[in-house]
PDB file of N, CA and C in Angstrom:
ATOM      1  N   MET A  15      -6.900  24.959 -46.977  1.00 66.00           N
ATOM      2  CA  MET A  15      -7.977  24.414 -46.188  1.00 66.00           C
ATOM      3  C   MET A  15      -7.906  24.958 -44.774  1.00 66.00           C
ATOM      4  N   SER A  16      -9.014  25.349 -44.282  1.00 74.00           N
ATOM      5  CA  SER A  16      -9.067  25.838 -42.909  1.00 74.00           C
ATOM      6  C   SER A  16      -9.488  24.711 -41.977  1.00 74.00           C
ATOM      7  N   LYS A  17      -9.012  24.788 -40.756  1.00 76.00           N
ATOM      8  CA  LYS A  17      -9.357  23.769 -39.763  1.00 76.00           C
ATOM      9  C   LYS A  17     -10.788  23.984 -39.298  1.00 76.00           C
ATOM     10  N   PRO A  18     -11.500  22.894 -39.011  1.00 74.00           N
ATOM     11  CA  PRO A  18     -12.841  23.060 -38.456  1.00 74.00           C
ATOM     12  C   PRO A  18     -12.737  23.657 -37.053  1.00 74.00           C
ATOM     13  N   PRO A  19     -13.734  24.387 -36.605  1.00 75.00           N
ATOM     14  CA  PRO A  19     -13.668  24.999 -35.272  1.00 75.00           C
ATOM     15  C   PRO A  19     -13.661  23.917 -34.184  1.00 75.00           C
ATOM     16  N   LYS A  20     -12.963  24.198 -33.105  1.00 77.00           N
ATOM     17  CA  LYS A  20     -12.921  23.261 -31.980  1.00 77.00           C
ATOM     18  C   LYS A  20     -14.272  23.269 -31.281  1.00 77.00           C
ATOM     19  N   LEU A  21     -14.735  22.092 -30.937  1.00 77.00           N
ATOM     20  CA  LEU A  21     -15.999  21.976 -30.231  1.00 77.00           C
ATOM     21  C   LEU A  21     -15.756  22.000 -28.727  1.00 77.00           C
ATOM     22  N   SER A  22     -16.647  22.671 -28.037  1.00 80.00           N
ATOM     23  CA  SER A  22     -16.564  22.669 -26.587  1.00 80.00           C
ATOM     24  C   SER A  22     -17.338  21.470 -26.056  1.00 80.00           C
ATOM     25  N   LEU A  23     -17.074  21.103 -24.815  1.00 80.00           N
ATOM     26  CA  LEU A  23     -17.790  20.006 -24.192  1.00 80.00           C
ATOM     27  C   LEU A  23     -19.277  20.304 -24.149  1.00 80.00           C
ATOM     28  N   ALA A  24     -19.633  21.541 -23.879  1.00 77.00           N
ATOM     29  CA  ALA A  24     -21.043  21.927 -23.824  1.00 77.00           C
ATOM     30  C   ALA A  24     -21.711  21.731 -25.182  1.00 77.00           C
ATOM     31  N   ALA A  25     -21.012  22.055 -26.273  1.00 78.00           N
ATOM     32  CA  ALA A  25     -21.584  21.884 -27.605  1.00 78.00           C
ATOM     33  C   ALA A  25     -21.757  20.403 -27.931  1.00 78.00           C
ATOM     34  N   ILE A  26     -20.815  19.582 -27.523  1.00 79.00           N
ATOM     35  CA  ILE A  26     -20.914  18.139 -27.768  1.00 79.00           C
ATOM     36  C   ILE A  26     -22.081  17.557 -26.991  1.00 79.00           C
ATOM     37  N   VAL A  27     -22.244  17.963 -25.717  1.00 74.00           N
ATOM     38  CA  VAL A  27     -23.348  17.476 -24.900  1.00 74.00           C
ATOM     39  C   VAL A  27     -24.677  17.940 -25.484  1.00 74.00           C
ATOM     40  N   ALA A  28     -24.728  19.200 -25.920  1.00 75.00           N
ATOM     41  CA  ALA A  28     -25.970  19.732 -26.487  1.00 75.00           C
ATOM     42  C   ALA A  28     -26.342  18.977 -27.758  1.00 75.00           C
ATOM     43  N   ALA A  29     -25.361  18.620 -28.575  1.00 76.00           N
ATOM     44  CA  ALA A  29     -25.652  17.899 -29.816  1.00 76.00           C
ATOM     45  C   ALA A  29     -26.070  16.461 -29.528  1.00 76.00           C
ATOM     46  N   ALA A  30     -25.584  15.879 -28.464  1.00 75.00           N
ATOM     47  CA  ALA A  30     -25.904  14.490 -28.142  1.00 75.00           C
ATOM     48  C   ALA A  30     -27.182  14.351 -27.330  1.00 75.00           C
ATOM     49  N   THR A  31     -27.701  15.439 -26.807  1.00 69.00           N
ATOM     50  CA  THR A  31     -28.894  15.387 -25.971  1.00 69.00           C
ATOM     51  C   THR A  31     -30.142  15.330 -26.845  1.00 69.00           C
ATOM     52  N   PRO A  32     -31.071  14.406 -26.547  1.00 67.00           N
ATOM     53  CA  PRO A  32     -32.320  14.361 -27.304  1.00 67.00           C
ATOM     54  C   PRO A  32     -33.106  15.664 -27.143  1.00 67.00           C
ATOM     55  N   PRO A  33     -34.027  15.993 -28.091  1.00 63.00           N
ATOM     56  CA  PRO A  33     -34.750  17.273 -28.046  1.00 63.00           C
ATOM     57  C   PRO A  33     -35.502  17.514 -26.744  1.00 63.00           C
ATOM     58  N   GLU A  34     -36.091  16.458 -26.130  1.00 61.00           N
ATOM     59  CA  GLU A  34     -36.850  16.686 -24.904  1.00 61.00           C
ATOM     60  C   GLU A  34     -35.948  17.050 -23.725  1.00 61.00           C
ATOM     61  N   ARG A  35     -34.646  16.910 -23.889  1.00 52.00           N
ATOM     62  CA  ARG A  35     -33.719  17.254 -22.820  1.00 52.00           C
ATOM     63  C   ARG A  35     -32.880  18.472 -23.197  1.00 52.00           C
ATOM     64  N   SER A  36     -33.373  19.306 -24.009  1.00 55.00           N
ATOM     65  CA  SER A  36     -32.575  20.436 -24.457  1.00 55.00           C
ATOM     66  C   SER A  36     -32.393  21.491 -23.380  1.00 55.00           C
ATOM     67  N   ALA A  37     -33.286  21.574 -22.403  1.00 58.00           N
ATOM     68  CA  ALA A  37     -33.127  22.563 -21.332  1.00 58.00           C
ATOM     69  C   ALA A  37     -31.838  22.330 -20.548  1.00 58.00           C
ATOM     70  N   PRO A  38     -31.529  21.073 -20.129  1.00 60.00           N
ATOM     71  CA  PRO A  38     -30.246  20.882 -19.444  1.00 60.00           C
ATOM     72  C   PRO A  38     -29.057  21.191 -20.351  1.00 60.00           C
ATOM     73  N   ALA A  39     -29.206  20.899 -21.623  1.00 56.00           N
ATOM     74  CA  ALA A  39     -28.113  21.198 -22.546  1.00 56.00           C
ATOM     75  C   ALA A  39     -27.872  22.695 -22.615  1.00 56.00           C
ATOM     76  N   ARG A  40     -28.945  23.471 -22.579  1.00 59.00           N
ATOM     77  CA  ARG A  40     -28.789  24.934 -22.566  1.00 59.00           C
ATOM     78  C   ARG A  40     -28.104  25.375 -21.278  1.00 59.00           C
ATOM     79  N   ALA A  41     -28.432  24.705 -20.189  1.00 60.00           N
ATOM     80  CA  ALA A  41     -27.795  25.051 -18.920  1.00 60.00           C
ATOM     81  C   ALA A  41     -26.298  24.740 -18.971  1.00 60.00           C
ATOM     82  N   VAL A  42     -25.945  23.635 -19.622  1.00 59.00           N
ATOM     83  CA  VAL A  42     -24.534  23.280 -19.767  1.00 59.00           C
ATOM     84  C   VAL A  42     -23.833  24.329 -20.611  1.00 59.00           C
ATOM     85  N   THR A  43     -24.486  24.792 -21.664  1.00 57.00           N
ATOM     86  CA  THR A  43     -23.908  25.820 -22.521  1.00 57.00           C
ATOM     87  C   THR A  43     -23.712  27.106 -21.734  1.00 57.00           C
ATOM     88  N   ALA A  44     -24.657  27.424 -20.861  1.00 56.00           N
ATOM     89  CA  ALA A  44     -24.539  28.640 -20.054  1.00 56.00           C
ATOM     90  C   ALA A  44     -23.376  28.520 -19.066  1.00 56.00           C
ATOM     91  N   LEU A  45     -23.061  27.304 -18.661  1.00 57.00           N
ATOM     92  CA  LEU A  45     -21.983  27.100 -17.713  1.00 57.00           C
ATOM     93  C   LEU A  45     -20.618  27.028 -18.382  1.00 57.00           C
ATOM     94  N   ARG A  46     -20.581  27.202 -19.685  1.00 57.00           N
ATOM     95  CA  ARG A  46     -19.342  27.080 -20.438  1.00 57.00           C
ATOM     96  C   ARG A  46     -18.241  27.980 -19.883  1.00 57.00           C
ATOM     97  N   SER A  47     -18.605  29.156 -19.459  1.00 53.00           N
ATOM     98  CA  SER A  47     -17.598  30.084 -18.958  1.00 53.00           C
ATOM     99  C   SER A  47     -17.459  30.015 -17.441  1.00 53.00           C
ATOM    100  N   ALA A  48     -18.097  29.039 -16.808  1.00 57.00           N
ATOM    101  CA  ALA A  48     -18.020  28.923 -15.349  1.00 57.00           C
ATOM    102  C   ALA A  48     -16.611  28.509 -14.930  1.00 57.00           C
ATOM    103  N   GLU A  49     -16.267  28.888 -13.735  1.00 63.00           N
ATOM    104  CA  GLU A  49     -14.947  28.561 -13.202  1.00 63.00           C
ATOM    105  C   GLU A  49     -14.907  27.079 -12.811  1.00 63.00           C
ATOM    106  N   ILE A  50     -13.824  26.411 -13.143  1.00 66.00           N
ATOM    107  CA  ILE A  50     -13.647  25.007 -12.784  1.00 66.00           C
ATOM    108  C   ILE A  50     -12.892  24.965 -11.467  1.00 66.00           C
ATOM    109  N   VAL A  51     -13.448  24.238 -10.519  1.00 67.00           N
ATOM    110  CA  VAL A  51     -12.858  24.141  -9.194  1.00 67.00           C
ATOM    111  C   VAL A  51     -12.417  22.710  -8.967  1.00 67.00           C
ATOM    112  N   ALA A  52     -11.163  22.530  -8.614  1.00 71.00           N
ATOM    113  CA  ALA A  52     -10.650  21.200  -8.298  1.00 71.00           C
ATOM    114  C   ALA A  52     -10.806  20.963  -6.804  1.00 71.00           C
ATOM    115  N   LEU A  53     -11.351  19.823  -6.450  1.00 73.00           N
ATOM    116  CA  LEU A  53     -11.533  19.480  -5.049  1.00 73.00           C
ATOM    117  C   LEU A  53     -10.329  18.703  -4.555  1.00 73.00           C
ATOM    118  N   ALA A  54      -9.856  19.089  -3.416  1.00 76.00           N
ATOM    119  CA  ALA A  54      -8.737  18.367  -2.812  1.00 76.00           C
ATOM    120  C   ALA A  54      -9.268  17.096  -2.175  1.00 76.00           C
ATOM    121  N   PRO A  55      -8.525  16.000  -2.264  1.00 78.00           N
ATOM    122  CA  PRO A  55      -8.999  14.770  -1.629  1.00 78.00           C
ATOM    123  C   PRO A  55      -9.068  14.951  -0.119  1.00 78.00           C
ATOM    124  N   ALA A  56     -10.037  14.313   0.480  1.00 75.00           N
ATOM    125  CA  ALA A  56     -10.201  14.409   1.926  1.00 75.00           C
ATOM    126  C   ALA A  56      -9.018  13.752   2.625  1.00 75.00           C
ATOM    127  N   ALA A  57      -8.534  14.393   3.639  1.00 77.00           N
ATOM    128  CA  ALA A  57      -7.395  13.851   4.391  1.00 77.00           C
ATOM    129  C   ALA A  57      -7.871  12.653   5.198  1.00 77.00           C
ATOM    130  N   ARG A  58      -7.147  11.556   5.076  1.00 74.00           N
ATOM    131  CA  ARG A  58      -7.490  10.357   5.833  1.00 74.00           C
ATOM    132  C   ARG A  58      -6.729  10.371   7.139  1.00 74.00           C
ATOM    133  N   PRO A  59      -7.414  10.161   8.238  1.00 70.00           N
ATOM    134  CA  PRO A  59      -6.688  10.123   9.503  1.00 70.00           C
ATOM    135  C   PRO A  59      -5.825   8.866   9.572  1.00 70.00           C
ATOM    136  N   GLU A  60      -4.664   9.025  10.184  1.00 68.00           N
ATOM    137  CA  GLU A  60      -3.772   7.876  10.360  1.00 68.00           C
ATOM    138  C   GLU A  60      -4.433   6.901  11.320  1.00 68.00           C
ATOM    139  N   PRO A  61      -4.414   5.597  10.996  1.00 59.00           N
ATOM    140  CA  PRO A  61      -4.994   4.635  11.923  1.00 59.00           C
ATOM    141  C   PRO A  61      -4.198   4.574  13.218  1.00 59.00           C
ATOM    142  N   VAL A  62      -4.866   4.228  14.280  1.00 62.00           N
ATOM    143  CA  VAL A  62      -4.212   4.063  15.569  1.00 62.00           C
ATOM    144  C   VAL A  62      -3.212   2.910  15.425  1.00 62.00           C
ATOM    145  N   PRO A  63      -1.991   3.053  15.955  1.00 57.00           N
ATOM    146  CA  PRO A  63      -0.975   2.016  15.754  1.00 57.00           C
ATOM    147  C   PRO A  63      -1.436   0.601  16.103  1.00 57.00           C
ATOM    148  N   GLU A  64      -2.281   0.441  17.101  1.00 66.00           N
ATOM    149  CA  GLU A  64      -2.722  -0.895  17.502  1.00 66.00           C
ATOM    150  C   GLU A  64      -3.603  -1.547  16.444  1.00 66.00           C
ATOM    151  N   THR A  65      -4.259  -0.749  15.604  1.00 79.00           N
ATOM    152  CA  THR A  65      -5.166  -1.318  14.613  1.00 79.00           C
ATOM    153  C   THR A  65      -4.478  -1.561  13.274  1.00 79.00           C
ATOM    154  N   ARG A  66      -3.249  -1.077  13.120  1.00 84.00           N
ATOM    155  CA  ARG A  66      -2.539  -1.288  11.854  1.00 84.00           C
ATOM    156  C   ARG A  66      -1.993  -2.707  11.811  1.00 84.00           C
ATOM    157  N   THR A  67      -1.942  -3.282  10.619  1.00 87.00           N
ATOM    158  CA  THR A  67      -1.414  -4.629  10.464  1.00 87.00           C
ATOM    159  C   THR A  67       0.113  -4.596  10.484  1.00 87.00           C
ATOM    160  N   LEU A  68       0.708  -5.769  10.616  1.00 82.00           N
ATOM    161  CA  LEU A  68       2.174  -5.851  10.602  1.00 82.00           C
ATOM    162  C   LEU A  68       2.715  -5.293   9.293  1.00 82.00           C
ATOM    163  N   LYS A  69       2.034  -5.593   8.196  1.00 86.00           N
ATOM    164  CA  LYS A  69       2.485  -5.101   6.896  1.00 86.00           C
ATOM    165  C   LYS A  69       2.480  -3.580   6.850  1.00 86.00           C
ATOM    166  N   GLN A  70       1.514  -2.943   7.519  1.00 88.00           N
ATOM    167  CA  GLN A  70       1.443  -1.482   7.544  1.00 88.00           C
ATOM    168  C   GLN A  70       2.498  -0.882   8.479  1.00 88.00           C
ATOM    169  N   ARG A  71       2.830  -1.589   9.559  1.00 85.00           N
ATOM    170  CA  ARG A  71       3.781  -1.067  10.540  1.00 85.00           C
ATOM    171  C   ARG A  71       5.228  -1.354  10.182  1.00 85.00           C
ATOM    172  N   ALA A  72       5.483  -2.487   9.557  1.00 88.00           N
ATOM    173  CA  ALA A  72       6.842  -2.996   9.413  1.00 88.00           C
ATOM    174  C   ALA A  72       7.521  -2.489   8.149  1.00 88.00           C
ATOM    175  N   ARG A  73       8.808  -2.701   8.105  1.00 90.00           N
ATOM    176  CA  ARG A  73       9.622  -2.428   6.926  1.00 90.00           C
ATOM    177  C   ARG A  73       9.980  -3.766   6.312  1.00 90.00           C
ATOM    178  N   GLN A  74       9.878  -3.858   5.009  1.00 91.00           N
ATOM    179  CA  GLN A  74      10.183  -5.105   4.316  1.00 91.00           C
ATOM    180  C   GLN A  74      11.667  -5.178   3.994  1.00 91.00           C
ATOM    181  N   MET A  75      12.205  -6.410   4.069  1.00 92.00           N
ATOM    182  CA  MET A  75      13.611  -6.620   3.764  1.00 92.00           C
ATOM    183  C   MET A  75      13.754  -7.935   3.020  1.00 92.00           C
ATOM    184  N   SER A  76      14.518  -7.934   1.971  1.00 93.00           N
ATOM    185  CA  SER A  76      14.751  -9.157   1.202  1.00 93.00           C
ATOM    186  C   SER A  76      16.006  -9.849   1.708  1.00 93.00           C
ATOM    187  N   VAL A  77      15.975 -11.165   1.692  1.00 93.00           N
ATOM    188  CA  VAL A  77      17.133 -11.967   2.067  1.00 93.00           C
ATOM    189  C   VAL A  77      17.363 -12.958   0.936  1.00 93.00           C
ATOM    190  N   TYR A  78      18.563 -12.965   0.411  1.00 96.00           N
ATOM    191  CA  TYR A  78      18.909 -13.899  -0.648  1.00 96.00           C
ATOM    192  C   TYR A  78      19.574 -15.118  -0.019  1.00 96.00           C
ATOM    193  N   LEU A  79      18.993 -16.283  -0.236  1.00 96.00           N
ATOM    194  CA  LEU A  79      19.515 -17.523   0.333  1.00 96.00           C
ATOM    195  C   LEU A  79      19.914 -18.467  -0.791  1.00 96.00           C
ATOM    196  N   GLU A  80      21.008 -19.153  -0.568  1.00 97.00           N
ATOM    197  CA  GLU A  80      21.397 -20.203  -1.509  1.00 97.00           C
ATOM    198  C   GLU A  80      20.308 -21.284  -1.474  1.00 97.00           C
ATOM    199  N   PRO A  81      20.084 -21.976  -2.589  1.00 97.00           N
ATOM    200  CA  PRO A  81      19.003 -22.979  -2.619  1.00 97.00           C
ATOM    201  C   PRO A  81      19.049 -24.010  -1.496  1.00 97.00           C
ATOM    202  N   PRO A  82      20.230 -24.573  -1.127  1.00 97.00           N
ATOM    203  CA  PRO A  82      20.210 -25.550  -0.025  1.00 97.00           C
ATOM    204  C   PRO A  82      19.798 -24.927   1.313  1.00 97.00           C
ATOM    205  N   VAL A  83      20.187 -23.671   1.535  1.00 97.00           N
ATOM    206  CA  VAL A  83      19.821 -22.979   2.777  1.00 97.00           C
ATOM    207  C   VAL A  83      18.315 -22.742   2.800  1.00 97.00           C
ATOM    208  N   TYR A  84      17.786 -22.269   1.693  1.00 97.00           N
ATOM    209  CA  TYR A  84      16.339 -22.046   1.578  1.00 97.00           C
ATOM    210  C   TYR A  84      15.577 -23.351   1.792  1.00 97.00           C
ATOM    211  N   ASP A  85      16.041 -24.419   1.153  1.00 97.00           N
ATOM    212  CA  ASP A  85      15.366 -25.722   1.272  1.00 97.00           C
ATOM    213  C   ASP A  85      15.369 -26.211   2.719  1.00 97.00           C
ATOM    214  N   GLN A  86      16.492 -26.046   3.406  1.00 98.00           N
ATOM    215  CA  GLN A  86      16.570 -26.482   4.803  1.00 98.00           C
ATOM    216  C   GLN A  86      15.631 -25.666   5.683  1.00 98.00           C
ATOM    217  N   LEU A  87      15.564 -24.359   5.463  1.00 97.00           N
ATOM    218  CA  LEU A  87      14.653 -23.505   6.229  1.00 97.00           C
ATOM    219  C   LEU A  87      13.205 -23.906   5.959  1.00 97.00           C
ATOM    220  N   ARG A  88      12.893 -24.149   4.711  1.00 97.00           N
ATOM    221  CA  ARG A  88      11.532 -24.564   4.339  1.00 97.00           C
ATOM    222  C   ARG A  88      11.192 -25.908   4.984  1.00 97.00           C
ATOM    223  N   ASP A  89      12.157 -26.854   4.969  1.00 98.00           N
ATOM    224  CA  ASP A  89      11.927 -28.167   5.581  1.00 98.00           C
ATOM    225  C   ASP A  89      11.715 -28.056   7.091  1.00 98.00           C
ATOM    226  N   LEU A  90      12.493 -27.202   7.744  1.00 97.00           N
ATOM    227  CA  LEU A  90      12.310 -26.989   9.191  1.00 97.00           C
ATOM    228  C   LEU A  90      10.924 -26.417   9.481  1.00 97.00           C
ATOM    229  N   ALA A  91      10.530 -25.447   8.702  1.00 97.00           N
ATOM    230  CA  ALA A  91       9.211 -24.837   8.889  1.00 97.00           C
ATOM    231  C   ALA A  91       8.114 -25.880   8.690  1.00 97.00           C
ATOM    232  N   HIS A  92       8.268 -26.720   7.686  1.00 97.00           N
ATOM    233  CA  HIS A  92       7.269 -27.753   7.433  1.00 97.00           C
ATOM    234  C   HIS A  92       7.238 -28.766   8.581  1.00 97.00           C
ATOM    235  N   ALA A  93       8.410 -29.208   9.027  1.00 97.00           N
ATOM    236  CA  ALA A  93       8.485 -30.200  10.110  1.00 97.00           C
ATOM    237  C   ALA A  93       7.894 -29.654  11.409  1.00 97.00           C
ATOM    238  N   GLU A  94       8.101 -28.370  11.666  1.00 97.00           N
ATOM    239  CA  GLU A  94       7.597 -27.757  12.899  1.00 97.00           C
ATOM    240  C   GLU A  94       6.201 -27.171  12.731  1.00 97.00           C
ATOM    241  N   ARG A  95       5.658 -27.318  11.527  1.00 97.00           N
ATOM    242  CA  ARG A  95       4.322 -26.780  11.204  1.00 97.00           C
ATOM    243  C   ARG A  95       4.213 -25.307  11.582  1.00 97.00           C
ATOM    244  N   THR A  96       5.204 -24.548  11.105  1.00 97.00           N
ATOM    245  CA  THR A  96       5.245 -23.110  11.335  1.00 97.00           C
ATOM    246  C   THR A  96       5.629 -22.434  10.031  1.00 97.00           C
ATOM    247  N   LYS A  97       5.774 -21.140  10.072  1.00 96.00           N
ATOM    248  CA  LYS A  97       6.135 -20.387   8.868  1.00 96.00           C
ATOM    249  C   LYS A  97       7.619 -20.043   8.893  1.00 96.00           C
ATOM    250  N   MET A  98       8.165 -19.897   7.696  1.00 96.00           N
ATOM    251  CA  MET A  98       9.577 -19.533   7.571  1.00 96.00           C
ATOM    252  C   MET A  98       9.834 -18.176   8.210  1.00 96.00           C
ATOM    253  N   HIS A  99       8.873 -17.280   8.120  1.00 95.00           N
ATOM    254  CA  HIS A  99       9.000 -15.941   8.697  1.00 95.00           C
ATOM    255  C   HIS A  99       9.242 -16.027  10.202  1.00 95.00           C
ATOM    256  N   GLY A 100       8.481 -16.888  10.874  1.00 95.00           N
ATOM    257  CA  GLY A 100       8.658 -17.058  12.310  1.00 95.00           C
ATOM    258  C   GLY A 100      10.029 -17.588  12.669  1.00 95.00           C
ATOM    259  N   LEU A 101      10.536 -18.517  11.857  1.00 97.00           N
ATOM    260  CA  LEU A 101      11.876 -19.048  12.105  1.00 97.00           C
ATOM    261  C   LEU A 101      12.945 -17.979  11.882  1.00 97.00           C
ATOM    262  N   MET A 102      12.734 -17.129  10.889  1.00 96.00           N
ATOM    263  CA  MET A 102      13.688 -16.037  10.644  1.00 96.00           C
ATOM    264  C   MET A 102      13.695 -15.059  11.825  1.00 96.00           C
ATOM    265  N   LEU A 103      12.510 -14.764  12.369  1.00 95.00           N
ATOM    266  CA  LEU A 103      12.449 -13.875  13.535  1.00 95.00           C
ATOM    267  C   LEU A 103      13.124 -14.520  14.744  1.00 95.00           C
ATOM    268  N   GLU A 104      12.931 -15.824  14.906  1.00 96.00           N
ATOM    269  CA  GLU A 104      13.590 -16.542  16.003  1.00 96.00           C
ATOM    270  C   GLU A 104      15.110 -16.469  15.848  1.00 96.00           C
ATOM    271  N   ALA A 105      15.592 -16.629  14.634  1.00 96.00           N
ATOM    272  CA  ALA A 105      17.030 -16.548  14.378  1.00 96.00           C
ATOM    273  C   ALA A 105      17.564 -15.149  14.678  1.00 96.00           C
ATOM    274  N   LEU A 106      16.823 -14.118  14.275  1.00 96.00           N
ATOM    275  CA  LEU A 106      17.250 -12.738  14.573  1.00 96.00           C
ATOM    276  C   LEU A 106      17.270 -12.492  16.071  1.00 96.00           C
ATOM    277  N   ASP A 107      16.264 -13.014  16.771  1.00 96.00           N
ATOM    278  CA  ASP A 107      16.208 -12.840  18.217  1.00 96.00           C
ATOM    279  C   ASP A 107      17.419 -13.477  18.889  1.00 96.00           C
ATOM    280  N   LEU A 108      17.787 -14.679  18.440  1.00 96.00           N
ATOM    281  CA  LEU A 108      18.973 -15.336  18.985  1.00 96.00           C
ATOM    282  C   LEU A 108      20.241 -14.536  18.692  1.00 96.00           C
ATOM    283  N   LEU A 109      20.328 -13.962  17.488  1.00 96.00           N
ATOM    284  CA  LEU A 109      21.489 -13.135  17.120  1.00 96.00           C
ATOM    285  C   LEU A 109      21.560 -11.893  18.009  1.00 96.00           C
ATOM    286  N   PHE A 110      20.430 -11.235  18.218  1.00 95.00           N
ATOM    287  CA  PHE A 110      20.413 -10.038  19.060  1.00 95.00           C
ATOM    288  C   PHE A 110      20.861 -10.368  20.479  1.00 95.00           C
ATOM    289  N   LYS A 111      20.332 -11.460  21.046  1.00 94.00           N
ATOM    290  CA  LYS A 111      20.702 -11.857  22.409  1.00 94.00           C
ATOM    291  C   LYS A 111      22.182 -12.219  22.487  1.00 94.00           C
ATOM    292  N   GLN A 112      22.697 -12.928  21.479  1.00 96.00           N
ATOM    293  CA  GLN A 112      24.100 -13.335  21.451  1.00 96.00           C
ATOM    294  C   GLN A 112      25.027 -12.126  21.410  1.00 96.00           C
ATOM    295  N   ARG A 113      24.592 -11.069  20.740  1.00 96.00           N
ATOM    296  CA  ARG A 113      25.421  -9.866  20.593  1.00 96.00           C
ATOM    297  C   ARG A 113      25.168  -8.847  21.708  1.00 96.00           C
ATOM    298  N   GLY A 114      24.313  -9.195  22.675  1.00 95.00           N
ATOM    299  CA  GLY A 114      24.064  -8.289  23.796  1.00 95.00           C
ATOM    300  C   GLY A 114      23.094  -7.168  23.485  1.00 95.00           C
ATOM    301  N   SER A 115      22.296  -7.313  22.440  1.00 95.00           N
ATOM    302  CA  SER A 115      21.306  -6.290  22.088  1.00 95.00           C
ATOM    303  C   SER A 115      19.946  -6.653  22.680  1.00 95.00           C
ATOM    304  N   CYS A 116      19.029  -5.743  22.566  1.00 93.00           N
ATOM    305  CA  CYS A 116      17.666  -5.979  23.053  1.00 93.00           C
ATOM    306  C   CYS A 116      16.995  -7.061  22.215  1.00 93.00           C
ATOM    307  N   SER A 117      16.144  -7.832  22.854  1.00 93.00           N
ATOM    308  CA  SER A 117      15.390  -8.860  22.131  1.00 93.00           C
ATOM    309  C   SER A 117      14.278  -8.193  21.317  1.00 93.00           C
ATOM    310  N   ILE A 118      13.686  -8.953  20.431  1.00 92.00           N
ATOM    311  CA  ILE A 118      12.574  -8.436  19.613  1.00 92.00           C
ATOM    312  C   ILE A 118      11.420  -8.021  20.513  1.00 92.00           C
ATOM    313  N   ALA A 119      11.139  -8.823  21.546  1.00 92.00           N
ATOM    314  CA  ALA A 119      10.046  -8.488  22.474  1.00 92.00           C
ATOM    315  C   ALA A 119      10.316  -7.158  23.165  1.00 92.00           C
ATOM    316  N   GLN A 120      11.558  -6.935  23.602  1.00 91.00           N
ATOM    317  CA  GLN A 120      11.894  -5.671  24.263  1.00 91.00           C
ATOM    318  C   GLN A 120      11.780  -4.491  23.296  1.00 91.00           C
ATOM    319  N   LEU A 121      12.198  -4.700  22.068  1.00 90.00           N
ATOM    320  CA  LEU A 121      12.135  -3.615  21.078  1.00 90.00           C
ATOM    321  C   LEU A 121      10.696  -3.253  20.724  1.00 90.00           C
ATOM    322  N   THR A 122       9.846  -4.247  20.624  1.00 87.00           N
ATOM    323  CA  THR A 122       8.448  -3.961  20.247  1.00 87.00           C
ATOM    324  C   THR A 122       7.638  -3.460  21.436  1.00 87.00           C
ATOM    325  N   GLU A 123       8.061  -3.808  22.656  1.00 83.00           N
ATOM    326  CA  GLU A 123       7.364  -3.326  23.848  1.00 83.00           C
ATOM    327  C   GLU A 123       7.667  -1.847  24.098  1.00 83.00           C
ATOM    328  N   HIS A 124       8.932  -1.499  23.978  1.00 73.00           N
ATOM    329  CA  HIS A 124       9.382  -0.109  24.183  1.00 73.00           C
ATOM    330  C   HIS A 124      10.250   0.277  22.996  1.00 73.00           C
ATOM    331  N   PRO A 125       9.655   0.729  21.889  1.00 63.00           N
ATOM    332  CA  PRO A 125      10.476   1.071  20.710  1.00 63.00           C
ATOM    333  C   PRO A 125      11.405   2.251  21.001  1.00 63.00           C
ATOM    334  N   PRO A 126      12.625   2.221  20.446  1.00 58.00           N
ATOM    335  CA  PRO A 126      13.563   3.342  20.644  1.00 58.00           C
ATOM    336  C   PRO A 126      13.058   4.567  19.916  1.00 58.00           C
ATOM    337  N   ARG A 127      13.422   5.736  20.439  1.00 57.00           N
ATOM    338  CA  ARG A 127      12.957   6.987  19.812  1.00 57.00           C
ATOM    339  C   ARG A 127      13.978   7.563  18.905  1.00 57.00           C
TER     340      ARG A 127
END
């Protein structure tokens, strides 16, 4: 048994096109040997740093907390009507100051190069 011939896309389109649209199908068949050109995606300009969100600017870091520690942090955030993230940043700021390093405000005002 011989294999049936492979159909080209142009032949499939021509067979699926109704008779009143056969002219475009002929044009597709004529383009069968045309060169295929891949378009490169347009380069997106980087947003200005001031317009980028914290999620776009920042680096994510996971912290594993024991359940009682997590619960206490969550309770503090709830009692102070703030977010746990803000309390974590406050804790880091206190650690930096205690160790003689720059505060978060100083680092974000004048980032190191």
